[in-house]
PDB file of C-alpha atoms in Angstrom:
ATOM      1  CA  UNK A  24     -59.739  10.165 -86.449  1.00  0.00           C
ATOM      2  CA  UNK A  25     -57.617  12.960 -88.154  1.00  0.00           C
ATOM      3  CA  UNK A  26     -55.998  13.266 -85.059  1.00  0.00           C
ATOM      4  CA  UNK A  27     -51.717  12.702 -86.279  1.00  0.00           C
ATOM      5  CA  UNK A  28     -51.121  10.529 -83.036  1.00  0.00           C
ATOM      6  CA  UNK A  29     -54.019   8.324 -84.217  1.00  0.00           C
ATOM      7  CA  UNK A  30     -53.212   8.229 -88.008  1.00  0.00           C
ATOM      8  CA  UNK A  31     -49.524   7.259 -86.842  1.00  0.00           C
ATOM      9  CA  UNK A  32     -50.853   4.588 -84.682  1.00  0.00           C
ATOM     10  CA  UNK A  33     -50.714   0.693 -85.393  1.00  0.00           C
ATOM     11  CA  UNK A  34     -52.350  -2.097 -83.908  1.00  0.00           C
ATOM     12  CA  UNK A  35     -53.347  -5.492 -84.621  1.00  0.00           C
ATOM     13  CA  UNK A  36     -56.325  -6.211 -86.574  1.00  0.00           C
ATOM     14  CA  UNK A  37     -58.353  -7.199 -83.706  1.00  0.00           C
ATOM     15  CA  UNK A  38     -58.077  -4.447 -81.476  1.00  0.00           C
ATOM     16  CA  UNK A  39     -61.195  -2.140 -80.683  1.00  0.00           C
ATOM     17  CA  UNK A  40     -60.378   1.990 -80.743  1.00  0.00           C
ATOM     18  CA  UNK A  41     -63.097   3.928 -79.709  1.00  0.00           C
ATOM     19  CA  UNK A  42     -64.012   7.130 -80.564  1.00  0.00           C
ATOM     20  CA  UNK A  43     -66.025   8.800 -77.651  1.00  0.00           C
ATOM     21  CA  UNK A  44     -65.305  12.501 -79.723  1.00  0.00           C
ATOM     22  CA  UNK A  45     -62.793  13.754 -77.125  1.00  0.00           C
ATOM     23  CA  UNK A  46     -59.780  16.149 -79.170  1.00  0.00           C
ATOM     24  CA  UNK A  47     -57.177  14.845 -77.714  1.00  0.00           C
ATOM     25  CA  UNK A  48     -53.962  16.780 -77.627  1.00  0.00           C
ATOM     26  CA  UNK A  49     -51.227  16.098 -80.370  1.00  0.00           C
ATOM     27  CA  UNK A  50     -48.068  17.279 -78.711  1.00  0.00           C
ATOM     28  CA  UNK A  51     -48.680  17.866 -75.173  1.00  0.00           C
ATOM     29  CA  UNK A  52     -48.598  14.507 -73.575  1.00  0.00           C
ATOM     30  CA  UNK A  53     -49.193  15.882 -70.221  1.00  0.00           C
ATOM     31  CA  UNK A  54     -51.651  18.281 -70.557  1.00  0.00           C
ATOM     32  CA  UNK A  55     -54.632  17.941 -68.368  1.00  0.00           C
ATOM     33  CA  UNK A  56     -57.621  17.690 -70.277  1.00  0.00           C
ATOM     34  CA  UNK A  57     -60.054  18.430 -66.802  1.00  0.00           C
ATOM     35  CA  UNK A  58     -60.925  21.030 -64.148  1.00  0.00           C
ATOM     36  CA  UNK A  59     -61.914  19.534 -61.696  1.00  0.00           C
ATOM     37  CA  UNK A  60     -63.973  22.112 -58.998  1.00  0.00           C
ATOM     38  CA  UNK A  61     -62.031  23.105 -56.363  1.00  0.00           C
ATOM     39  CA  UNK A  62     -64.379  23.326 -53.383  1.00  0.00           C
ATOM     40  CA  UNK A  63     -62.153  23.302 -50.699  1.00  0.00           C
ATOM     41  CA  UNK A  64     -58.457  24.193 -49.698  1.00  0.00           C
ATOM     42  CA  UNK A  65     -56.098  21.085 -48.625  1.00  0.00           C
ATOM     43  CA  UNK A  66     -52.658  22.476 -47.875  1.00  0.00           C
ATOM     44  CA  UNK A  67     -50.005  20.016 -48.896  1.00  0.00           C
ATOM     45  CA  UNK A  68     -46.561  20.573 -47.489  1.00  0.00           C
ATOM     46  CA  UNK A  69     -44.211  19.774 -44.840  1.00  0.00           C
ATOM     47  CA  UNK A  70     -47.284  19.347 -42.195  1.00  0.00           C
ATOM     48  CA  UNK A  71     -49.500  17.451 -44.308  1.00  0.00           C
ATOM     49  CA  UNK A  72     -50.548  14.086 -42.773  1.00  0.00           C
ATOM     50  CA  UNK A  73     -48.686  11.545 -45.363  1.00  0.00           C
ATOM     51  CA  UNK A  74     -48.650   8.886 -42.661  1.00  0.00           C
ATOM     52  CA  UNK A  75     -52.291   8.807 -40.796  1.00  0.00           C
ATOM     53  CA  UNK A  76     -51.882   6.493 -37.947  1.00  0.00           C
ATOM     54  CA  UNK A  77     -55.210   7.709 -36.926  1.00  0.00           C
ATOM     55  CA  UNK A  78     -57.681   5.433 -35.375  1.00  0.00           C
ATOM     56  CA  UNK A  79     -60.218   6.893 -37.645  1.00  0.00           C
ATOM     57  CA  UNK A  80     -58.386   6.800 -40.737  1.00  0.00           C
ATOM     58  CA  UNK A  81     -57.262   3.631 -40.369  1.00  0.00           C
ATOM     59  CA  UNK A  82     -60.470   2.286 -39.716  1.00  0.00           C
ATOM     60  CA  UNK A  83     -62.329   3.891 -42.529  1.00  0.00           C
ATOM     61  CA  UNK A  84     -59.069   3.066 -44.667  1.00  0.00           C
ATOM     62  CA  UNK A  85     -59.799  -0.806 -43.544  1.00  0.00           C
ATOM     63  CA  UNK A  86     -63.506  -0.309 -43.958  1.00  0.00           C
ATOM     64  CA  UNK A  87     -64.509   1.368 -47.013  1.00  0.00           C
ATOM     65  CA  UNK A  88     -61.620  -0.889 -48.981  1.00  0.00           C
ATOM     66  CA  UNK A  89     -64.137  -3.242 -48.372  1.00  0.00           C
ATOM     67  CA  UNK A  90     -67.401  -1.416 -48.698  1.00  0.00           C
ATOM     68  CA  UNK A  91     -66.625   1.281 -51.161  1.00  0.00           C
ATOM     69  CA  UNK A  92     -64.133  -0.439 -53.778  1.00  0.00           C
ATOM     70  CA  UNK A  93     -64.558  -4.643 -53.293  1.00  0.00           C
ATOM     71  CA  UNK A  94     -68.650  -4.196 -53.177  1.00  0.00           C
ATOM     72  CA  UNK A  95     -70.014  -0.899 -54.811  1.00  0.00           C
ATOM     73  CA  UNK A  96     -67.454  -0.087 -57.201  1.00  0.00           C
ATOM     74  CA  UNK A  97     -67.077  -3.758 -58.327  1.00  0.00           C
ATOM     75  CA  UNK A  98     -70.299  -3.863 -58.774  1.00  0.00           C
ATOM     76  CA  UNK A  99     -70.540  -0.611 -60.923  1.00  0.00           C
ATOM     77  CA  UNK A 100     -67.481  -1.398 -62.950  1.00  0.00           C
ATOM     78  CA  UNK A 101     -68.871  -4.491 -63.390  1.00  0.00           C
ATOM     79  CA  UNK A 102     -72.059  -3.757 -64.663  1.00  0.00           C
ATOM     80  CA  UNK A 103     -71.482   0.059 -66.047  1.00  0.00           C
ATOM     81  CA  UNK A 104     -68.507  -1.412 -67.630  1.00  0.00           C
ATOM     82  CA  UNK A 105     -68.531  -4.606 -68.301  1.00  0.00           C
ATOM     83  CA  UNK A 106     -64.686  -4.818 -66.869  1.00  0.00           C
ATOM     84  CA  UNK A 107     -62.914  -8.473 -67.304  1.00  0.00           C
ATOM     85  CA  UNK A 108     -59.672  -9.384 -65.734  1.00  0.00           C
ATOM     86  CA  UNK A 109     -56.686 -11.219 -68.219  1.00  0.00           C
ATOM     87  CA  UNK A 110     -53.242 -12.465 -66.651  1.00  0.00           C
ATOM     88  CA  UNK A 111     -54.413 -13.014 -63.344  1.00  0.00           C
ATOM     89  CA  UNK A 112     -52.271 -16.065 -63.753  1.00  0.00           C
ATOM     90  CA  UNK A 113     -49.398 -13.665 -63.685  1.00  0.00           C
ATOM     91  CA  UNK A 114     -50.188 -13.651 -59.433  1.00  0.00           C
ATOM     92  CA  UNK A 115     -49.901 -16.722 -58.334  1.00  0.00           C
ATOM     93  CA  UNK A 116     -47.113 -18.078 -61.117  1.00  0.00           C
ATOM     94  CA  UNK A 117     -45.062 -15.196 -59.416  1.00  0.00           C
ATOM     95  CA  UNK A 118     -46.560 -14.767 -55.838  1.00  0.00           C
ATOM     96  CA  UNK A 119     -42.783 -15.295 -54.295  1.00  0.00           C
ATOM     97  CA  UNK A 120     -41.509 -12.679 -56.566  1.00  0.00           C
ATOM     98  CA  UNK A 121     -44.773 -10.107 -55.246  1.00  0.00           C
ATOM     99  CA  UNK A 122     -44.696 -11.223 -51.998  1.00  0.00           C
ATOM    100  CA  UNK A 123     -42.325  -7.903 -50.569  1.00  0.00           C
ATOM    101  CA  UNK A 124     -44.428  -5.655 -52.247  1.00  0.00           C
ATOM    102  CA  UNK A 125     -45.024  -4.443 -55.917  1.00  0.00           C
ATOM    103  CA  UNK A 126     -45.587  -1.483 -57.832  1.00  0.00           C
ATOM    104  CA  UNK A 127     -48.420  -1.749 -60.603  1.00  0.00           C
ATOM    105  CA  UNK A 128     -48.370   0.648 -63.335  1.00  0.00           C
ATOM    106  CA  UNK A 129     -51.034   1.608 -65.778  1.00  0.00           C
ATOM    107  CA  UNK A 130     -52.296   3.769 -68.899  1.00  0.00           C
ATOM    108  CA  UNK A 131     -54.459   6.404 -67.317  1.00  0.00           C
ATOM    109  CA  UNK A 132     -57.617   6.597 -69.375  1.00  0.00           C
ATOM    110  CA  UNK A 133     -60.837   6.467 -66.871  1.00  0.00           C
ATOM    111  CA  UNK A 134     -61.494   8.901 -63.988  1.00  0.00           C
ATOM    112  CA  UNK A 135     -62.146   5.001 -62.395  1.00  0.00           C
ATOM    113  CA  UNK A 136     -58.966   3.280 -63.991  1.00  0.00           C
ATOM    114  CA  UNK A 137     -57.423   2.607 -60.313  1.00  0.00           C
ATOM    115  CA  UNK A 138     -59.793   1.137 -59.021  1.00  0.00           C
ATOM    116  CA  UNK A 139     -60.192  -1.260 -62.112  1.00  0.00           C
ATOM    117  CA  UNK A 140     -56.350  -2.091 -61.626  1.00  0.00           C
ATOM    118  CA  UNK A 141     -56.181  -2.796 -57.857  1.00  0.00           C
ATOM    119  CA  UNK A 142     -59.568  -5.059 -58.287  1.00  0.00           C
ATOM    120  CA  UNK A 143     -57.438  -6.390 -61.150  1.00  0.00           C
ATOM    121  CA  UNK A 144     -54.805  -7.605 -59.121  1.00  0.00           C
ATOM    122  CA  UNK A 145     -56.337  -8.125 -55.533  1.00  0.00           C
ATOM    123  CA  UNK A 146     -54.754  -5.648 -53.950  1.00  0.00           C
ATOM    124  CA  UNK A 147     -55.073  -4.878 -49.955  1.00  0.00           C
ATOM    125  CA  UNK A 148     -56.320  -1.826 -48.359  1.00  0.00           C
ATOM    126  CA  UNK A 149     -52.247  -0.952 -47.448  1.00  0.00           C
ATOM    127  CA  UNK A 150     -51.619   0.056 -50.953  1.00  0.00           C
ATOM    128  CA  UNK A 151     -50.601   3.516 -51.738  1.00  0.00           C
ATOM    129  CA  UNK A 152     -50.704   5.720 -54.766  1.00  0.00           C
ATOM    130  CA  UNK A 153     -49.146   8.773 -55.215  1.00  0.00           C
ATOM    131  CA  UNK A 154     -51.619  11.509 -57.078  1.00  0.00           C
ATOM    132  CA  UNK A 155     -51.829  15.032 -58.053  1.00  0.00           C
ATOM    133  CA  UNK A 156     -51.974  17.414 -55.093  1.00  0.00           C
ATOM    134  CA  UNK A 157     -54.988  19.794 -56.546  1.00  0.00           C
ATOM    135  CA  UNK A 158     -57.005  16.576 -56.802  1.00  0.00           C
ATOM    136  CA  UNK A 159     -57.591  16.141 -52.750  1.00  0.00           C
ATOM    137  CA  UNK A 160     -59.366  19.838 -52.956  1.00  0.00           C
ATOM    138  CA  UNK A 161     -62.406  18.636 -54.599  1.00  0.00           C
ATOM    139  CA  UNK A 162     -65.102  16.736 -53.521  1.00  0.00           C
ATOM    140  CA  UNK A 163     -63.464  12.862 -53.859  1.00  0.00           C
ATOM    141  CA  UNK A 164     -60.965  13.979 -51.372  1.00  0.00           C
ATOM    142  CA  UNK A 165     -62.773  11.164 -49.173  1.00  0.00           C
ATOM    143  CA  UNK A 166     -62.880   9.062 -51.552  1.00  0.00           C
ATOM    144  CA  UNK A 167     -58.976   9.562 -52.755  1.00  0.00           C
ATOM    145  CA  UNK A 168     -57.422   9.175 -49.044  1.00  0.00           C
ATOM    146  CA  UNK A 169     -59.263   6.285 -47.836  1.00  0.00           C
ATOM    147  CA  UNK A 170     -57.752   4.105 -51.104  1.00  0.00           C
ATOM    148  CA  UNK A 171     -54.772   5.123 -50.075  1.00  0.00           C
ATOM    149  CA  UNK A 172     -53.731   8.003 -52.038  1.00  0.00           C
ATOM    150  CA  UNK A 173     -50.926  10.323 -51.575  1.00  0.00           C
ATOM    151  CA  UNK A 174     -50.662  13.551 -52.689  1.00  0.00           C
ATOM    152  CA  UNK A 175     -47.542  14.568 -54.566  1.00  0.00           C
ATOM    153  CA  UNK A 176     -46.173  17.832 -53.045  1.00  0.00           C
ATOM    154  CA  UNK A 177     -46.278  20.839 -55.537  1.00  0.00           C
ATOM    155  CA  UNK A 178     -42.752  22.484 -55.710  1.00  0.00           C
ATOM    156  CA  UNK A 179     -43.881  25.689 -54.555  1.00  0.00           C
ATOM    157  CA  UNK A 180     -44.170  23.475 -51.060  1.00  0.00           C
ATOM    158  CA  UNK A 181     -40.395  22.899 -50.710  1.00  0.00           C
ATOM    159  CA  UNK A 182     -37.923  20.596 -50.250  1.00  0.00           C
ATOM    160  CA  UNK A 183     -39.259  19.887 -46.962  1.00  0.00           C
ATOM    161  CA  UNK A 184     -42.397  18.771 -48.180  1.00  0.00           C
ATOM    162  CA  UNK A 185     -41.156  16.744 -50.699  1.00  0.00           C
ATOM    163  CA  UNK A 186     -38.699  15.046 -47.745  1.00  0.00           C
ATOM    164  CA  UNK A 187     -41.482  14.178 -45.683  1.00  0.00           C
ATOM    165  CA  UNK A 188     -43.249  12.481 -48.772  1.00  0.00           C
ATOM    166  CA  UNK A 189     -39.700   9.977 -49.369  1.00  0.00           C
ATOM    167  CA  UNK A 190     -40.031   9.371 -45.925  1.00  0.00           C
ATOM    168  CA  UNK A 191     -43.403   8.115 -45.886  1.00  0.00           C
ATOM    169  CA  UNK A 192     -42.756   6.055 -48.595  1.00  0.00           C
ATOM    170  CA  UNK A 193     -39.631   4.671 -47.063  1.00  0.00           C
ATOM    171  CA  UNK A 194     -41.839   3.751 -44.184  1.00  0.00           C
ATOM    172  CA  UNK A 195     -44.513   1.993 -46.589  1.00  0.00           C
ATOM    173  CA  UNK A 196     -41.946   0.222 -48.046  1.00  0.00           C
ATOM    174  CA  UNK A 197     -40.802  -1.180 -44.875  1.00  0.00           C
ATOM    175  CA  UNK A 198     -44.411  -2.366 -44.155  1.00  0.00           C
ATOM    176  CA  UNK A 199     -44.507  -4.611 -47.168  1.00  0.00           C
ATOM    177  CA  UNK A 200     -46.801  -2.221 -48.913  1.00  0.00           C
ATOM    178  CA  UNK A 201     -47.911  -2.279 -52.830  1.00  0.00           C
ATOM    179  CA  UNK A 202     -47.417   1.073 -54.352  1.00  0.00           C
ATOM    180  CA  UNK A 203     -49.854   1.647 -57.856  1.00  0.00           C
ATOM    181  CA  UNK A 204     -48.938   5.137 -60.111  1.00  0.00           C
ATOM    182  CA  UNK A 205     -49.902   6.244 -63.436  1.00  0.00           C
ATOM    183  CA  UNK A 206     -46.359   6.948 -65.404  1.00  0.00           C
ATOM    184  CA  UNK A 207     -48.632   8.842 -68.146  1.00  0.00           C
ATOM    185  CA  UNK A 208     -49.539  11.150 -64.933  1.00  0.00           C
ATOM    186  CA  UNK A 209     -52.381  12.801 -66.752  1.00  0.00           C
ATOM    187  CA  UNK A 210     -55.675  11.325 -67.431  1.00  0.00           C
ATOM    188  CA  UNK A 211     -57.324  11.172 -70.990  1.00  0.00           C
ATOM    189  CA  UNK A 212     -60.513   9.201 -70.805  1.00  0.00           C
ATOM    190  CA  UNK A 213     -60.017   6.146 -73.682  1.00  0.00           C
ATOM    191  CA  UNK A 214     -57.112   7.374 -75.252  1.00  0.00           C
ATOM    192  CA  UNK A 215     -55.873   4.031 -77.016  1.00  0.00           C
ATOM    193  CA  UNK A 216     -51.620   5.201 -77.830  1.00  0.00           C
ATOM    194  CA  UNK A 217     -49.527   5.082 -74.999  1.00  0.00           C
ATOM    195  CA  UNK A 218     -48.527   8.177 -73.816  1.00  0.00           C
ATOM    196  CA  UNK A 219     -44.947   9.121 -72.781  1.00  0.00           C
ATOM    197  CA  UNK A 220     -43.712   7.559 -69.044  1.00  0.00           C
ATOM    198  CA  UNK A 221     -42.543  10.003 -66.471  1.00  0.00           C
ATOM    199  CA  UNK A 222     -39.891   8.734 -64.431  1.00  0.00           C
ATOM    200  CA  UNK A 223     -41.074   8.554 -60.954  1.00  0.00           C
ATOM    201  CA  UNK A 224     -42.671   4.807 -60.743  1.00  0.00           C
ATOM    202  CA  UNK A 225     -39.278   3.210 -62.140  1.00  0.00           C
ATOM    203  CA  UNK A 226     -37.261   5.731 -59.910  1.00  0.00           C
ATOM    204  CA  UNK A 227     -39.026   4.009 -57.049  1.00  0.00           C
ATOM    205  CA  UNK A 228     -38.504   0.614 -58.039  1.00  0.00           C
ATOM    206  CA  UNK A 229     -34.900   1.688 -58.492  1.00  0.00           C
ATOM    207  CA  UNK A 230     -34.803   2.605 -54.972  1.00  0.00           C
ATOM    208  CA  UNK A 231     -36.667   0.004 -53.189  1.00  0.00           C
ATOM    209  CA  UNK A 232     -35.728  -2.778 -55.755  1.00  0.00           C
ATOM    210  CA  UNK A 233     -39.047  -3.793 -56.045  1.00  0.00           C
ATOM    211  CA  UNK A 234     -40.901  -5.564 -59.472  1.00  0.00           C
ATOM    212  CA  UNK A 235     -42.914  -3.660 -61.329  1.00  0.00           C
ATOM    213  CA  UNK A 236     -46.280  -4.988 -62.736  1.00  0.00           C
ATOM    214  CA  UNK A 237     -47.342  -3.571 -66.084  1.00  0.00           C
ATOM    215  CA  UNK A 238     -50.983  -3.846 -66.277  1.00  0.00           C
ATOM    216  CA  UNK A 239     -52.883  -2.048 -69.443  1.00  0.00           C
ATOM    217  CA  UNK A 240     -56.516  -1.360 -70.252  1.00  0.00           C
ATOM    218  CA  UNK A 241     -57.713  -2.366 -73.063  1.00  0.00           C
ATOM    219  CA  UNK A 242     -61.089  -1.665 -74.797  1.00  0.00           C
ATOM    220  CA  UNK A 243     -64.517  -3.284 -76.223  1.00  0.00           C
ATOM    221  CA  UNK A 244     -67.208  -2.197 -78.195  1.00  0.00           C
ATOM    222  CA  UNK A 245     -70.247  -2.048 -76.317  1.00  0.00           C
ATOM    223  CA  UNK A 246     -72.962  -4.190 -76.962  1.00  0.00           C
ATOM    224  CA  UNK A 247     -76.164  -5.902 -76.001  1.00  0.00           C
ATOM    225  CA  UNK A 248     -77.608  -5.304 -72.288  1.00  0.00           C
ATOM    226  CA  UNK A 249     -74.155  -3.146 -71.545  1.00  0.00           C
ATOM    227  CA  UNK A 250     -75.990  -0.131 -73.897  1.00  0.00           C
ATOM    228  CA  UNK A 251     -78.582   0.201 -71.484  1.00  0.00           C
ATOM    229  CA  UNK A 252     -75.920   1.765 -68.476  1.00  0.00           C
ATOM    230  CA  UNK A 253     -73.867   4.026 -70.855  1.00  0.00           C
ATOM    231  CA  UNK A 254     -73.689   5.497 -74.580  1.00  0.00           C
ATOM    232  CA  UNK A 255     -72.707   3.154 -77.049  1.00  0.00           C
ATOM    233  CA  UNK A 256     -69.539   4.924 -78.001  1.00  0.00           C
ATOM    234  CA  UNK A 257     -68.355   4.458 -74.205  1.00  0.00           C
ATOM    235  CA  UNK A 258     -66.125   1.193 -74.051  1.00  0.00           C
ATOM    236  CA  UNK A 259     -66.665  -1.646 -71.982  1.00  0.00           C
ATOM    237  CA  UNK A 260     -63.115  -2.218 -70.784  1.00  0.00           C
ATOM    238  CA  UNK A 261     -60.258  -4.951 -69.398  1.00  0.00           C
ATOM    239  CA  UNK A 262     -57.057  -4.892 -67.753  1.00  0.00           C
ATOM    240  CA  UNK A 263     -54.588  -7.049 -68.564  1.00  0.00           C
ATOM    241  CA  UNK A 264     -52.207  -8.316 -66.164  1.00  0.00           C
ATOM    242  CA  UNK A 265     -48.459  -8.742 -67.568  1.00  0.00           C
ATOM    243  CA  UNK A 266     -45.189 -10.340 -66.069  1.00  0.00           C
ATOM    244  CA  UNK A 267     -42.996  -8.794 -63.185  1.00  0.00           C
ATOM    245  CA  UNK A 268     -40.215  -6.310 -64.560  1.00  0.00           C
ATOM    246  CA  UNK A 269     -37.258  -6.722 -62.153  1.00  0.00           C
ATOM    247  CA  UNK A 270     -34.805  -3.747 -61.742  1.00  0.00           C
ATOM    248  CA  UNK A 271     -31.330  -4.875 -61.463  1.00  0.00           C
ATOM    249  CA  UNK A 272     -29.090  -3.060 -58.356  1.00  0.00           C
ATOM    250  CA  UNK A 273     -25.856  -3.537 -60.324  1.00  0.00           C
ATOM    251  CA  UNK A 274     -26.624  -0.836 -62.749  1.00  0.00           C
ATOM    252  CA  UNK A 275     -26.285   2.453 -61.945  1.00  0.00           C
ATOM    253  CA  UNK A 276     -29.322   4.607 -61.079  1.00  0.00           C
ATOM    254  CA  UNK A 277     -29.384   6.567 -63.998  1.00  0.00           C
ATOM    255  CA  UNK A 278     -29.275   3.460 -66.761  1.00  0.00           C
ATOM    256  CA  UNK A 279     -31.218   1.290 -64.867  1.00  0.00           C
ATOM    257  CA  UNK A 280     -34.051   3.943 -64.643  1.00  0.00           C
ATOM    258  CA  UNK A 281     -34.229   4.272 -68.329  1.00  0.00           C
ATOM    259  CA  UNK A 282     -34.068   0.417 -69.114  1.00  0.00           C
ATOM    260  CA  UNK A 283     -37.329  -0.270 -66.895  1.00  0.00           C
ATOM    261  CA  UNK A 284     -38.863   2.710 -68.429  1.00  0.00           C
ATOM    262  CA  UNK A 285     -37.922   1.522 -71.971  1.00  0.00           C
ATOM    263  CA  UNK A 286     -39.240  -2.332 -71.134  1.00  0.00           C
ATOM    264  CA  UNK A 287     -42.316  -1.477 -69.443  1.00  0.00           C
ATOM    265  CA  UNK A 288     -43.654   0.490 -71.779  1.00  0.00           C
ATOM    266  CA  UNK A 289     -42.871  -2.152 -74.566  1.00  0.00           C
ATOM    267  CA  UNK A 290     -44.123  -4.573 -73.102  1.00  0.00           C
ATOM    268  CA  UNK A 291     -47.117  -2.631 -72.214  1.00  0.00           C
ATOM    269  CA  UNK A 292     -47.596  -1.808 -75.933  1.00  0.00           C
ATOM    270  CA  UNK A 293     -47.511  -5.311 -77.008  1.00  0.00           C
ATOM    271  CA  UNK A 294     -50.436  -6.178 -74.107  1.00  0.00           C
ATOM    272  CA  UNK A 295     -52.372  -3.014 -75.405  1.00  0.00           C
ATOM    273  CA  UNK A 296     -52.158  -5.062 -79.245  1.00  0.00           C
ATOM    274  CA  UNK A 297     -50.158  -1.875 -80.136  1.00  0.00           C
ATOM    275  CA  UNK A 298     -47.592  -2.577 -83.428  1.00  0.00           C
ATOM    276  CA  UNK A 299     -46.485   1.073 -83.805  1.00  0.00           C
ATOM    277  CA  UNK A 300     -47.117   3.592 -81.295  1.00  0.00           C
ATOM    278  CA  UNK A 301     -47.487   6.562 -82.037  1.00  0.00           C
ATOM    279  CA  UNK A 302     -45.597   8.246 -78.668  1.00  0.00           C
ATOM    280  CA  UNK A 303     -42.187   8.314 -77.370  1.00  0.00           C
ATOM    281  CA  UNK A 304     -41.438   6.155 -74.619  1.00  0.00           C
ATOM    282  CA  UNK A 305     -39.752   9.162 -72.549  1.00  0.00           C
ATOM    283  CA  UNK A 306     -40.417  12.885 -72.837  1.00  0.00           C
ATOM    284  CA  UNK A 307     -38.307  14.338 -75.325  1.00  0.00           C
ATOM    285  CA  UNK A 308     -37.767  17.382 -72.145  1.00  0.00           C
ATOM    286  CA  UNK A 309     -37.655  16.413 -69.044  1.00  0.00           C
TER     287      UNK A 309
END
């Protein structure tokens, strides 16, 4: 590739990089590389439904956990993909530590990629994920709530809105639930750097004191009976499970923010086989 991020990049000898022809930005680490079709209109502000306590949602929440991601998508990823677990280890050598809840973080490379992560790590049908608002007006807005996902109030919806969303997370919290977000925040299908982390998953840690656990997916060439469900150039893919980060409370906010955000996405580069990355860990504006 002639693209600068991937001539600056480094890994270890061993590690796969596909090329699936995408032109992936240079500078723009956020830029959203899809448009999605917007086919109908979900208002999210201040009256948006962040908490359903809904019969129905909770039963279709319970339900299609079940159905929809631990049998058909399992199966799909499974097959289509050829996706592998590594670390899983990581879970039971520090189940006390995960016990209260944790917040798994990931590169965001697959329009599936969450999925493959909470399979990855077991997770229960309470987990919640904050997302980008626009993505509930398409057609997987089904799909997106009954995981568990959030949207993230724009800014044109207020400081009310964006009240009500803390408090629903506060409540979450207090319910012992796992929280999963994407600290890259926009997806580019099997991008191999590591993009710049936004702040918001180590804020919340911050805040909640609660570990964080890196996971990163990783990439293989695909081969033998996996050609016949996808192009050849498509990877067949694995997520690696790291170690808890811890946030400490006796830093301040502010320094404490910045540390987890510098560790996790070290130690994220070292799971992805990465020896130079060619990305700044934060934003250089923010």
């Amino acid at each position: 590739m002639t693209n600068k991020r991937y001539t600056a990049l480094e890994t270890e000898p061993q590690v796969y990089i596909p090329d699936v022809g995408i032109d992936y930005p240079e500078d723009n680490p956020y830029e959203r590389l899809y448009q999605p079709v917007y086919d109908r209109q979900v208002i999210v502000d201040e009256h948006y439904p962040y908490i359903d306590q809904s019969l129905k949602f909770r039963f279709l929440n319970w339900s299609m956990w079940k159905v929809l991601l631990q049998c058909g998508l399992r199966i799909k990823l499974r097959v289509q993909m050829g996706l592998r677990y590594k670390g899983r280890e990581n879970l039971k050598r520090y189940k006390d530590v995960l016990q209260g809840g944790a917040i798994t973080i990931a590169n965001h490379m697959y329009r599936l990629d969450c999925p493959c992560v909470l399979l990855a790590v077991k997770a229960r049908h309470t987990t919640r994920t904050p997302m980008f608002a626009p993505n509930f007006s398409t057609k997987d807005n089904f799909f997106l709530r009954v995981v568990g996902g959030i949207p993230i109030p724009p800014k044109e919806a207020g400081m009310a809105a964006l009240k009500r969303f803390n408090e629903a997370f506060d409540e979450f919290h207090r319910r012992g639930c796992w929280f999963h977000i994407f600290p890259e925040a926009a997806r580019w299908d099997f991008y191999k750097p590591l993009r710049p982390f936004q702040k918001g998953a180590f804020s919340m840690a911050y805040k909640y004191n609660m570990p964080l656990l890196p996971c990163v997916i990783t990439y293989r060439r695909r081969t033998g009976i996996y050609r016949l469900f996808a192009p050849k150039n498509v990877p067949l893919l694995q997520v690696e499970i790291g170690e808890p980060i811890l946030p400490d409370k006796n830093n301040p906010r502010g320094q404490e923010v910045e540390r987890l955000r510098e560790q996790a996405h070290r130690t994220m580069e070292r799971m992805a086989g990465i020896v130079h990355n060619s990305w700044p860990v934060k934003p250089e504006a923010e």
